[in-house]
Amino acid sequence: MTVDKRALRRAYTASLSGTALEYYDFAAYSVAAATIFGDLFFPSGDDLAGTMAAFSTYAVGYLARPLGGFVFGRLGDVIGRKKVLVYTLLLAGIATFLIGLLPTYASIGGTAAILLVILRFAQGVAVGGEWGGAVLLSSEYGDPKRRGFWASAAQIGPPAGTLLANGVLALLGLLLSDAAFNSWGWRVAFALSAALVGFGLWIRLRLEETPVFKQIAQHQERPTAPLSEIRQKEMRAVFAGLLVRVCPDVLYSLFTVFVLTYIVKELDMTKTQGSLAVMIGSAVQLALMPAFGALSDRMNRRRLYLYGTIAAAIWPFVFFPMISGGSFLALAAGMVVALVIHAALYGPQAALITEQFSPRLRYTGSSLAYTLAGVIGGAPAPLILTALLSWTGSWVVLAAYLVLTAALTVVGLWLARDPVDDVVTAEPTSEEVLTVPPPRN
């Protein structure tokens, strides 16, 4: 099909920047939950209990994602990708800004924790609706033969957002005393969300709707009940998309969230060292996400994903002995390798999931697969990892848990299909819009 390169570049930028801004919001909370929110919102006199409570609100953000995937995914297939992505960006930005204004437990007691959970829930709803649309925004403008590369724009968002959030919080931690940071410094990172969202909206409001959705609308093939159609026709695709996400989700939670708690409590390292290590690994990922996405266009996408899954299952058995001496260099090097492995999975992931679904149901289907995976993968991971470490005192069970999730992802790869070239062309027929590409022999 004919590609408008200027529109494609604009869509790629909008997908990347908007997702990065939403994951900045999500990551700022994740870092704060691992380091200070236990004391500020859930004081109990027990450090473990406070951390577990803070991680519970972290999980709420994941548990809210299916609602966002259902509501915004359906809207994305009915009214269009662009409009929905404006709504999700606004919701995430407003929720994050309000977290920065929240009084703590010391001021209003348990009400502070309730308000924090509500705002975290709103963040999760927004992110749940964001991902599917951001992927389609860039991939539906580009050549289907390069879907892996173009769809990776949305995948760059999480490490970019994580890098930015950790950078802001680490800088505040360096510039301020612990007392000042715990009192008001952490709020600055959340307040910055307002300016970032304004930038994201400026980019997204200038976009046109994707060519694929325009053609679907032109042929009057927009679904009226996309969730029902998914349930009737494409449930295998949902299970495949869900399971292939589980291992990468847990891998990411282990190395960007839980490890911050682990190094502070088990190795007597500082939260600033942990944040800097995450920043270094995330910076490496920025270049590798599109590279692995492009590589998946040249080789079998499922095979590349399988290699990454095997590496993910092996690496914790190397990482934890490697950092046992408390060396920052070892921590940073181990984090880089972990996030390179994550990039090998995450870069091709958007294309792998979205191409499981027919074009007219892609937003709903891919959003459901993405968000439901978070419920069994990313949401409980910090809680489970914290509990396992507390019960056993050994990192071996943490590694074993990741191996279990890798096995689930292998099942997802078995269920997934290798599609032929995208059937949607510049002038698709009604039948083409409705059809899922058949699997290769």
Tab-separated table of C-alpha atoms in Angstrom:
chain	number	residue	atom	x	y	z
A	1	MET	CA	0.000	0.000	0.000
A	2	THR	CA	1.087	3.612	-0.471
A	3	VAL	CA	2.628	5.024	2.698
A	4	ASP	CA	2.530	8.711	3.608
A	5	LYS	CA	5.995	8.941	5.180
A	6	ARG	CA	5.340	12.262	6.887
A	7	ALA	CA	2.133	10.950	8.486
A	8	LEU	CA	3.944	7.733	9.407
A	9	ARG	CA	6.734	9.599	11.201
A	10	ARG	CA	4.159	11.726	13.024
A	11	ALA	CA	2.209	8.616	14.069
A	12	TYR	CA	5.405	6.914	15.241
A	13	THR	CA	6.319	9.964	17.336
A	14	ALA	CA	2.812	10.219	18.777
A	15	SER	CA	2.763	6.529	19.672
A	16	LEU	CA	6.197	6.621	21.294
A	17	SER	CA	5.826	9.918	23.163
A	18	GLY	CA	2.298	9.319	24.417
A	19	THR	CA	3.104	5.852	25.715
A	20	ALA	CA	6.306	7.142	27.299
A	21	LEU	CA	4.362	9.843	29.124
A	22	GLU	CA	1.820	7.370	30.444
A	23	TYR	CA	4.558	4.994	31.564
A	24	TYR	CA	6.381	7.881	33.196
A	25	ASP	CA	3.279	8.213	35.349
A	26	PHE	CA	3.145	4.468	35.977
A	27	ALA	CA	6.882	4.133	36.664
A	28	ALA	CA	6.986	7.121	39.022
A	29	TYR	CA	4.429	5.359	41.156
A	30	SER	CA	6.269	2.025	40.893
A	31	VAL	CA	9.535	3.521	42.153
A	32	ALA	CA	7.775	5.422	44.922
A	33	ALA	CA	5.922	2.254	45.991
A	34	ALA	CA	9.207	0.362	46.250
A	35	THR	CA	10.973	3.074	48.245
A	36	ILE	CA	8.830	5.574	50.205
A	37	PHE	CA	5.079	5.019	49.876
A	38	GLY	CA	5.090	2.299	52.520
A	39	ASP	CA	6.144	4.825	55.167
A	40	LEU	CA	4.057	7.740	53.846
A	41	PHE	CA	0.717	6.035	53.235
A	42	PHE	CA	0.832	2.664	55.025
A	43	PRO	CA	2.837	3.124	58.262
A	44	SER	CA	2.678	0.116	60.539
A	45	GLY	CA	6.020	-0.024	62.273
A	46	ASP	CA	6.864	-3.072	60.156
A	47	ASP	CA	8.935	-2.337	57.043
A	48	LEU	CA	7.845	-5.532	55.298
A	49	ALA	CA	4.152	-4.864	55.940
A	50	GLY	CA	4.480	-1.300	54.684
A	51	THR	CA	6.238	-2.416	51.498
A	52	MET	CA	3.670	-5.156	50.892
A	53	ALA	CA	0.834	-2.640	51.294
A	54	ALA	CA	2.505	-0.237	48.863
A	55	PHE	CA	2.999	-3.066	46.369
A	56	SER	CA	-0.691	-3.884	46.763
A	57	THR	CA	-1.566	-0.489	45.358
A	58	TYR	CA	1.020	-1.129	42.642
A	59	ALA	CA	-0.969	-4.244	41.754
A	60	VAL	CA	-4.206	-2.233	41.646
A	61	GLY	CA	-2.822	-0.416	38.606
A	62	TYR	CA	-2.536	-3.739	36.796
A	63	LEU	CA	-5.893	-5.051	37.993
A	64	ALA	CA	-7.561	-1.932	36.576
A	65	ARG	CA	-6.067	-2.460	33.128
A	66	PRO	CA	-8.679	-4.960	31.862
A	67	LEU	CA	-11.390	-2.376	32.506
A	68	GLY	CA	-9.403	0.129	30.455
A	69	GLY	CA	-8.801	-2.480	27.771
A	70	PHE	CA	-12.499	-3.315	27.607
A	71	VAL	CA	-13.844	0.248	27.636
A	72	PHE	CA	-11.236	1.977	25.500
A	73	GLY	CA	-10.518	-1.062	23.319
A	74	ARG	CA	-14.157	-1.240	22.320
A	75	LEU	CA	-14.255	2.507	21.661
A	76	GLY	CA	-11.085	2.255	19.582
A	77	ASP	CA	-12.691	-0.257	17.240
A	78	VAL	CA	-15.962	1.703	17.081
A	79	ILE	CA	-15.053	5.420	17.040
A	80	GLY	CA	-11.383	5.300	16.076
A	81	ARG	CA	-7.848	5.074	17.421
A	82	LYS	CA	-6.997	8.785	17.663
A	83	LYS	CA	-9.896	9.958	19.837
A	84	VAL	CA	-9.424	7.189	22.359
A	85	LEU	CA	-5.707	7.905	22.730
A	86	VAL	CA	-6.477	11.506	23.667
A	87	TYR	CA	-8.831	10.297	26.406
A	88	THR	CA	-6.327	7.814	27.851
A	89	LEU	CA	-3.538	10.380	27.973
A	90	LEU	CA	-5.733	12.891	29.804
A	91	LEU	CA	-6.890	10.324	32.352
A	92	ALA	CA	-3.365	9.128	33.177
A	93	GLY	CA	-1.978	12.659	33.442
A	94	ILE	CA	-4.706	13.984	35.705
A	95	ALA	CA	-4.508	10.961	38.030
A	96	THR	CA	-0.732	11.237	38.354
A	97	PHE	CA	-0.820	14.980	38.976
A	98	LEU	CA	-3.366	14.454	41.757
A	99	ILE	CA	-1.163	11.800	43.409
A	100	GLY	CA	1.456	14.529	43.751
A	101	LEU	CA	-1.051	16.637	45.690
A	102	LEU	CA	-2.262	13.913	48.071
A	103	PRO	CA	-1.926	14.440	51.816
A	104	THR	CA	-0.213	11.514	53.528
A	105	TYR	CA	-1.291	9.213	56.353
A	106	ALA	CA	0.198	11.619	58.876
A	107	SER	CA	-2.267	14.312	57.745
A	108	ILE	CA	-5.562	12.508	57.134
A	109	GLY	CA	-5.020	8.932	58.277
A	110	GLY	CA	-6.339	5.979	56.290
A	111	THR	CA	-8.212	8.247	53.867
A	112	ALA	CA	-4.862	9.002	52.238
A	113	ALA	CA	-4.381	5.336	51.344
A	114	ILE	CA	-7.935	5.105	49.947
A	115	LEU	CA	-7.393	8.135	47.708
A	116	LEU	CA	-4.049	6.743	46.565
A	117	VAL	CA	-5.691	3.455	45.563
A	118	ILE	CA	-8.416	5.288	43.614
A	119	LEU	CA	-5.886	7.344	41.667
A	120	ARG	CA	-3.719	4.302	41.043
A	121	PHE	CA	-6.813	2.550	39.694
A	122	ALA	CA	-7.389	5.468	37.293
A	123	GLN	CA	-3.776	5.192	36.131
A	124	GLY	CA	-4.306	1.512	35.405
A	125	VAL	CA	-7.500	2.123	33.427
A	126	ALA	CA	-5.686	4.679	31.275
A	127	VAL	CA	-2.692	2.442	30.586
A	128	GLY	CA	-5.028	-0.465	29.826
A	129	GLY	CA	-6.667	1.576	27.082
A	130	GLU	CA	-3.455	3.156	25.827
A	131	TRP	CA	-1.322	0.267	24.657
A	132	GLY	CA	-3.528	-1.259	21.977
A	133	GLY	CA	-4.254	2.096	20.378
A	134	ALA	CA	-0.646	3.265	20.506
A	135	VAL	CA	0.490	0.094	18.742
A	136	LEU	CA	-2.142	0.456	16.033
A	137	LEU	CA	-1.441	4.166	15.633
A	138	SER	CA	2.045	3.502	14.299
A	139	SER	CA	1.660	0.016	12.796
A	140	GLU	CA	-1.494	0.804	10.785
A	141	TYR	CA	0.293	3.660	9.030
A	142	GLY	CA	3.281	1.559	8.024
A	143	ASP	CA	4.116	-1.290	5.657
A	144	PRO	CA	2.736	-4.563	7.127
A	145	LYS	CA	6.015	-6.266	6.160
A	146	ARG	CA	7.746	-3.981	8.673
A	147	ARG	CA	5.093	-4.250	11.355
A	148	GLY	CA	7.625	-5.401	13.941
A	149	PHE	CA	9.603	-2.191	13.582
A	150	TRP	CA	6.695	0.265	13.383
A	151	ALA	CA	4.728	-1.370	16.208
A	152	SER	CA	7.805	-1.131	18.443
A	153	ALA	CA	7.152	2.603	18.869
A	154	ALA	CA	4.686	1.839	21.648
A	155	GLN	CA	7.169	-0.624	23.151
A	156	ILE	CA	9.827	2.067	23.491
A	157	GLY	CA	7.437	3.993	25.718
A	158	PRO	CA	7.842	1.893	28.894
A	159	PRO	CA	11.666	2.058	29.075
A	160	ALA	CA	11.579	5.727	28.052
A	161	GLY	CA	9.008	6.472	30.733
A	162	THR	CA	10.886	4.360	33.260
A	163	LEU	CA	14.143	6.129	32.416
A	164	LEU	CA	12.530	9.533	32.802
A	165	ALA	CA	10.736	8.678	36.052
A	166	ASN	CA	13.804	7.088	37.636
A	167	GLY	CA	15.932	9.974	36.429
A	168	VAL	CA	13.681	12.595	37.968
A	169	LEU	CA	13.361	10.719	41.267
A	170	ALA	CA	17.092	9.915	41.403
A	171	LEU	CA	17.983	13.559	40.738
A	172	LEU	CA	15.615	14.718	43.459
A	173	GLY	CA	17.130	12.136	45.801
A	174	LEU	CA	20.627	13.462	45.090
A	175	LEU	CA	19.711	17.133	45.416
A	176	LEU	CA	17.560	16.857	48.529
A	177	SER	CA	18.051	15.488	51.997
A	178	ASP	CA	16.065	12.361	52.885
A	179	ALA	CA	13.783	14.478	55.066
A	180	ALA	CA	13.078	16.979	52.280
A	181	PHE	CA	12.571	14.251	49.683
A	182	ASN	CA	10.128	12.342	51.897
A	183	SER	CA	8.318	15.532	52.834
A	184	TRP	CA	7.787	17.202	49.465
A	185	GLY	CA	10.491	16.259	46.949
A	186	TRP	CA	8.739	13.141	45.656
A	187	ARG	CA	5.711	15.287	44.778
A	188	VAL	CA	7.699	17.174	42.140
A	189	ALA	CA	8.019	14.065	39.979
A	190	PHE	CA	4.235	13.618	39.968
A	191	ALA	CA	3.497	17.309	39.408
A	192	LEU	CA	5.660	17.261	36.257
A	193	SER	CA	3.026	15.024	34.686
A	194	ALA	CA	0.860	18.058	33.849
A	195	ALA	CA	3.516	19.602	31.578
A	196	LEU	CA	4.313	16.257	29.958
A	197	VAL	CA	0.670	15.529	29.201
A	198	GLY	CA	0.282	18.950	27.581
A	199	PHE	CA	3.112	18.069	25.203
A	200	GLY	CA	1.589	14.678	24.421
A	201	LEU	CA	-1.807	16.154	23.677
A	202	TRP	CA	-0.287	18.706	21.317
A	203	ILE	CA	1.198	15.866	19.255
A	204	ARG	CA	-1.833	13.594	19.277
A	205	LEU	CA	-4.400	16.250	18.431
A	206	ARG	CA	-2.509	17.007	15.202
A	207	LEU	CA	-2.854	13.438	13.927
A	208	GLU	CA	-5.349	12.021	11.477
A	209	GLU	CA	-7.065	8.668	11.954
A	210	THR	CA	-5.119	5.613	10.764
A	211	PRO	CA	-5.583	4.522	7.121
A	212	VAL	CA	-6.751	1.066	8.197
A	213	PHE	CA	-9.528	2.424	10.413
A	214	LYS	CA	-10.573	4.877	7.702
A	215	GLN	CA	-11.033	1.964	5.318
A	216	ILE	CA	-12.971	-0.051	7.886
A	217	ALA	CA	-15.274	2.920	8.457
A	218	GLN	CA	-15.614	3.527	4.704
A	219	HIS	CA	-16.802	-0.050	4.198
A	220	GLN	CA	-19.123	0.291	7.208
A	221	GLU	CA	-17.461	-2.666	8.891
A	222	ARG	CA	-16.976	-1.139	12.324
A	223	PRO	CA	-18.073	-3.716	14.925
A	224	THR	CA	-21.036	-2.948	17.148
A	225	ALA	CA	-20.172	-5.589	19.750
A	226	PRO	CA	-16.430	-6.279	19.402
A	227	LEU	CA	-16.144	-8.142	22.691
A	228	SER	CA	-18.860	-10.601	21.653
A	229	GLU	CA	-17.163	-11.161	18.303
A	230	ILE	CA	-13.833	-11.755	20.028
A	231	ARG	CA	-15.454	-14.299	22.339
A	232	GLN	CA	-17.094	-16.118	19.424
A	233	LYS	CA	-14.281	-16.063	16.856
A	234	GLU	CA	-10.879	-15.183	18.286
A	235	MET	CA	-10.447	-16.567	21.802
A	236	ARG	CA	-7.374	-18.599	20.813
A	237	ALA	CA	-5.744	-15.317	19.796
A	238	VAL	CA	-6.629	-13.805	23.189
A	239	PHE	CA	-5.042	-16.709	25.089
A	240	ALA	CA	-1.964	-16.624	22.861
A	241	GLY	CA	-1.528	-12.875	23.309
A	242	LEU	CA	-2.133	-13.139	27.048
A	243	LEU	CA	0.370	-15.906	27.731
A	244	VAL	CA	3.204	-14.505	25.620
A	245	ARG	CA	3.145	-11.430	27.840
A	246	VAL	CA	3.392	-13.182	31.204
A	247	CYS	CA	7.133	-13.861	31.312
A	248	PRO	CA	8.173	-10.396	30.036
A	249	ASP	CA	5.836	-8.757	32.570
A	250	VAL	CA	7.305	-10.658	35.501
A	251	LEU	CA	10.845	-10.181	34.200
A	252	TYR	CA	10.265	-6.422	34.022
A	253	SER	CA	8.691	-6.276	37.489
A	254	LEU	CA	11.559	-8.262	38.953
A	255	PHE	CA	14.315	-6.088	37.522
A	256	THR	CA	12.774	-2.609	37.628
A	257	VAL	CA	10.527	-2.732	40.715
A	258	PHE	CA	11.278	-5.592	43.102
A	259	VAL	CA	15.048	-5.372	42.744
A	260	LEU	CA	14.931	-1.878	44.275
A	261	THR	CA	13.542	-3.359	47.466
A	262	TYR	CA	15.869	-6.374	47.314
A	263	ILE	CA	19.114	-4.426	47.122
A	264	VAL	CA	18.113	-2.057	49.939
A	265	LYS	CA	16.922	-4.724	52.368
A	266	GLU	CA	19.230	-7.632	51.484
A	267	LEU	CA	22.445	-5.974	50.259
A	268	ASP	CA	22.442	-2.657	52.165
A	269	MET	CA	22.692	-0.724	48.914
A	270	THR	CA	20.846	2.561	48.395
A	271	LYS	CA	17.659	3.267	46.476
A	272	THR	CA	19.620	5.805	44.414
A	273	GLN	CA	22.029	3.090	43.255
A	274	GLY	CA	19.090	0.943	42.261
A	275	SER	CA	17.416	3.761	40.346
A	276	LEU	CA	20.643	4.556	38.509
A	277	ALA	CA	21.085	0.911	37.513
A	278	VAL	CA	17.506	0.820	36.184
A	279	MET	CA	18.170	4.039	34.267
A	280	ILE	CA	21.274	2.592	32.608
A	281	GLY	CA	19.426	-0.551	31.567
A	282	SER	CA	16.441	1.442	30.318
A	283	ALA	CA	18.698	3.687	28.256
A	284	VAL	CA	20.146	0.633	26.508
A	285	GLN	CA	16.622	-0.593	25.832
A	286	LEU	CA	15.688	2.594	23.994
A	287	ALA	CA	17.895	1.602	21.081
A	288	LEU	CA	17.272	-2.128	21.277
A	289	MET	CA	13.457	-2.095	21.234
A	290	PRO	CA	13.164	-0.981	17.584
A	291	ALA	CA	16.221	-3.079	16.658
A	292	PHE	CA	14.607	-6.270	17.947
A	293	GLY	CA	11.311	-5.222	16.384
A	294	ALA	CA	13.057	-4.850	13.027
A	295	LEU	CA	14.887	-8.163	13.522
A	296	SER	CA	11.520	-9.880	14.002
A	297	ASP	CA	10.518	-8.663	10.537
A	298	ARG	CA	13.489	-10.528	9.064
A	299	MET	CA	13.191	-13.800	10.963
A	300	ASN	CA	10.327	-15.789	12.421
A	301	ARG	CA	8.849	-13.627	15.169
A	302	ARG	CA	7.832	-16.531	17.374
A	303	ARG	CA	11.291	-18.122	17.159
A	304	LEU	CA	12.990	-14.886	18.243
A	305	TYR	CA	10.518	-14.608	21.094
A	306	LEU	CA	11.263	-18.180	22.174
A	307	TYR	CA	14.992	-17.459	22.347
A	308	GLY	CA	14.312	-14.427	24.523
A	309	THR	CA	12.056	-16.449	26.830
A	310	ILE	CA	14.748	-19.078	27.370
A	311	ALA	CA	17.288	-16.364	28.170
A	312	ALA	CA	14.850	-14.792	30.642
A	313	ALA	CA	14.474	-18.097	32.483
A	314	ILE	CA	18.254	-18.511	32.783
A	315	TRP	CA	19.428	-15.010	33.698
A	316	PRO	CA	18.230	-14.758	37.370
A	317	PHE	CA	20.447	-17.744	38.208
A	318	VAL	CA	23.393	-15.633	37.067
A	319	PHE	CA	22.207	-12.220	38.262
A	320	PHE	CA	21.632	-12.821	41.968
A	321	PRO	CA	25.020	-14.459	42.699
A	322	MET	CA	26.586	-11.718	40.572
A	323	ILE	CA	25.265	-8.879	42.774
A	324	SER	CA	25.670	-10.660	46.135
A	325	GLY	CA	28.778	-8.628	46.938
A	326	GLY	CA	26.885	-5.338	46.799
A	327	SER	CA	28.876	-3.928	43.869
A	328	PHE	CA	27.141	-1.174	41.925
A	329	LEU	CA	29.047	-2.115	38.760
A	330	ALA	CA	27.812	-5.694	39.026
A	331	LEU	CA	24.280	-4.446	39.639
A	332	ALA	CA	24.371	-2.123	36.628
A	333	ALA	CA	25.854	-4.779	34.337
A	334	GLY	CA	23.318	-7.354	35.493
A	335	MET	CA	20.477	-4.899	34.980
A	336	VAL	CA	21.646	-4.103	31.449
A	337	VAL	CA	21.684	-7.787	30.478
A	338	ALA	CA	18.247	-8.344	32.042
A	339	LEU	CA	16.724	-5.428	30.152
A	340	VAL	CA	18.432	-6.454	26.902
A	341	ILE	CA	16.663	-9.799	27.280
A	342	HIS	CA	13.444	-7.937	28.000
A	343	ALA	CA	13.965	-5.850	24.853
A	344	ALA	CA	14.316	-9.037	22.790
A	345	LEU	CA	10.843	-9.974	23.999
A	346	TYR	CA	9.196	-6.603	24.227
A	347	GLY	CA	10.383	-5.176	20.912
A	348	PRO	CA	8.557	-7.778	18.750
A	349	GLN	CA	5.701	-8.233	21.222
A	350	ALA	CA	3.337	-5.568	19.895
A	351	ALA	CA	3.424	-6.947	16.374
A	352	LEU	CA	3.144	-10.536	17.603
A	353	ILE	CA	0.009	-9.798	19.617
A	354	THR	CA	-1.834	-7.450	17.264
A	355	GLU	CA	-1.343	-9.649	14.207
A	356	GLN	CA	-3.232	-12.431	15.959
A	357	PHE	CA	-6.471	-10.464	15.422
A	358	SER	CA	-8.462	-9.324	12.403
A	359	PRO	CA	-8.028	-5.568	11.693
A	360	ARG	CA	-11.574	-4.599	12.681
A	361	LEU	CA	-11.167	-6.226	16.134
A	362	ARG	CA	-7.513	-5.429	16.764
A	363	TYR	CA	-7.939	-2.694	19.357
A	364	THR	CA	-10.316	-4.731	21.507
A	365	GLY	CA	-8.514	-8.047	21.086
A	366	SER	CA	-4.976	-6.837	21.634
A	367	SER	CA	-6.039	-4.626	24.569
A	368	LEU	CA	-7.754	-7.533	26.307
A	369	ALA	CA	-4.770	-9.833	25.807
A	370	TYR	CA	-2.388	-7.153	27.036
A	371	THR	CA	-4.364	-6.156	30.115
A	372	LEU	CA	-5.446	-9.614	31.234
A	373	ALA	CA	-1.812	-10.711	31.067
A	374	GLY	CA	-0.981	-7.990	33.566
A	375	VAL	CA	-3.456	-9.450	36.057
A	376	ILE	CA	-1.647	-12.794	36.226
A	377	GLY	CA	1.847	-11.529	35.413
A	378	GLY	CA	2.857	-8.003	36.336
A	379	ALA	CA	0.229	-7.228	38.999
A	380	PRO	CA	1.012	-9.899	41.592
A	381	ALA	CA	4.719	-10.207	40.765
A	382	PRO	CA	6.163	-7.754	43.351
A	383	LEU	CA	3.845	-9.146	46.039
A	384	ILE	CA	4.702	-12.756	45.221
A	385	LEU	CA	8.427	-12.036	44.970
A	386	THR	CA	8.407	-10.136	48.283
A	387	ALA	CA	6.480	-12.929	50.006
A	388	LEU	CA	8.725	-15.661	48.580
A	389	LEU	CA	11.853	-13.865	49.738
A	390	SER	CA	10.364	-13.282	53.178
A	391	TRP	CA	9.342	-16.928	53.596
A	392	THR	CA	12.493	-18.548	52.277
A	393	GLY	CA	15.225	-15.920	52.480
A	394	SER	CA	16.612	-17.247	49.208
A	395	TRP	CA	16.777	-15.759	45.729
A	396	VAL	CA	16.517	-19.255	44.199
A	397	VAL	CA	12.739	-19.310	44.610
A	398	LEU	CA	12.552	-15.941	42.838
A	399	ALA	CA	14.398	-17.407	39.870
A	400	ALA	CA	12.187	-20.490	39.936
A	401	TYR	CA	9.098	-18.286	39.802
A	402	LEU	CA	10.400	-16.628	36.638
A	403	VAL	CA	11.034	-20.080	35.115
A	404	LEU	CA	7.380	-20.937	35.758
A	405	THR	CA	6.213	-17.804	33.929
A	406	ALA	CA	8.560	-18.621	31.040
A	407	ALA	CA	6.831	-21.985	30.680
A	408	LEU	CA	3.469	-20.212	30.377
A	409	THR	CA	4.873	-17.951	27.667
A	410	VAL	CA	6.121	-20.974	25.713
A	411	VAL	CA	2.539	-22.297	25.772
A	412	GLY	CA	1.388	-18.946	24.404
A	413	LEU	CA	3.894	-19.179	21.570
A	414	TRP	CA	2.565	-22.633	20.722
A	415	LEU	CA	-0.965	-21.216	20.505
A	416	ALA	CA	0.096	-18.202	18.439
A	417	ARG	CA	0.165	-18.229	14.655
A	418	ASP	CA	2.615	-16.953	12.077
A	419	PRO	CA	0.534	-14.698	9.821
A	420	VAL	CA	1.102	-14.079	6.158
A	421	ASP	CA	1.392	-10.483	4.939
A	422	ASP	CA	-1.292	-8.142	6.240
A	423	VAL	CA	-4.467	-8.522	4.196
A	424	VAL	CA	-5.414	-4.863	4.611
A	425	THR	CA	-4.357	-2.869	1.563
A	426	ALA	CA	-4.884	0.686	0.406
A	427	GLU	CA	-8.293	-0.319	-0.938
A	428	PRO	CA	-9.415	-3.387	1.027
A	429	THR	CA	-12.577	-5.242	0.238
A	430	SER	CA	-15.150	-5.857	2.929
A	431	GLU	CA	-14.111	-9.506	3.077
A	432	GLU	CA	-10.440	-8.581	3.529
A	433	VAL	CA	-11.201	-6.255	6.420
A	434	LEU	CA	-13.111	-8.991	8.192
A	435	THR	CA	-10.625	-11.808	7.658
A	436	VAL	CA	-7.852	-12.973	9.938
A	437	PRO	CA	-4.854	-14.001	7.787
A	438	PRO	CA	-4.505	-17.786	7.634
A	439	PRO	CA	-1.538	-19.461	9.336
A	440	ARG	CA	1.511	-20.508	7.343
A	441	ASN	CA	1.974	-24.177	6.652
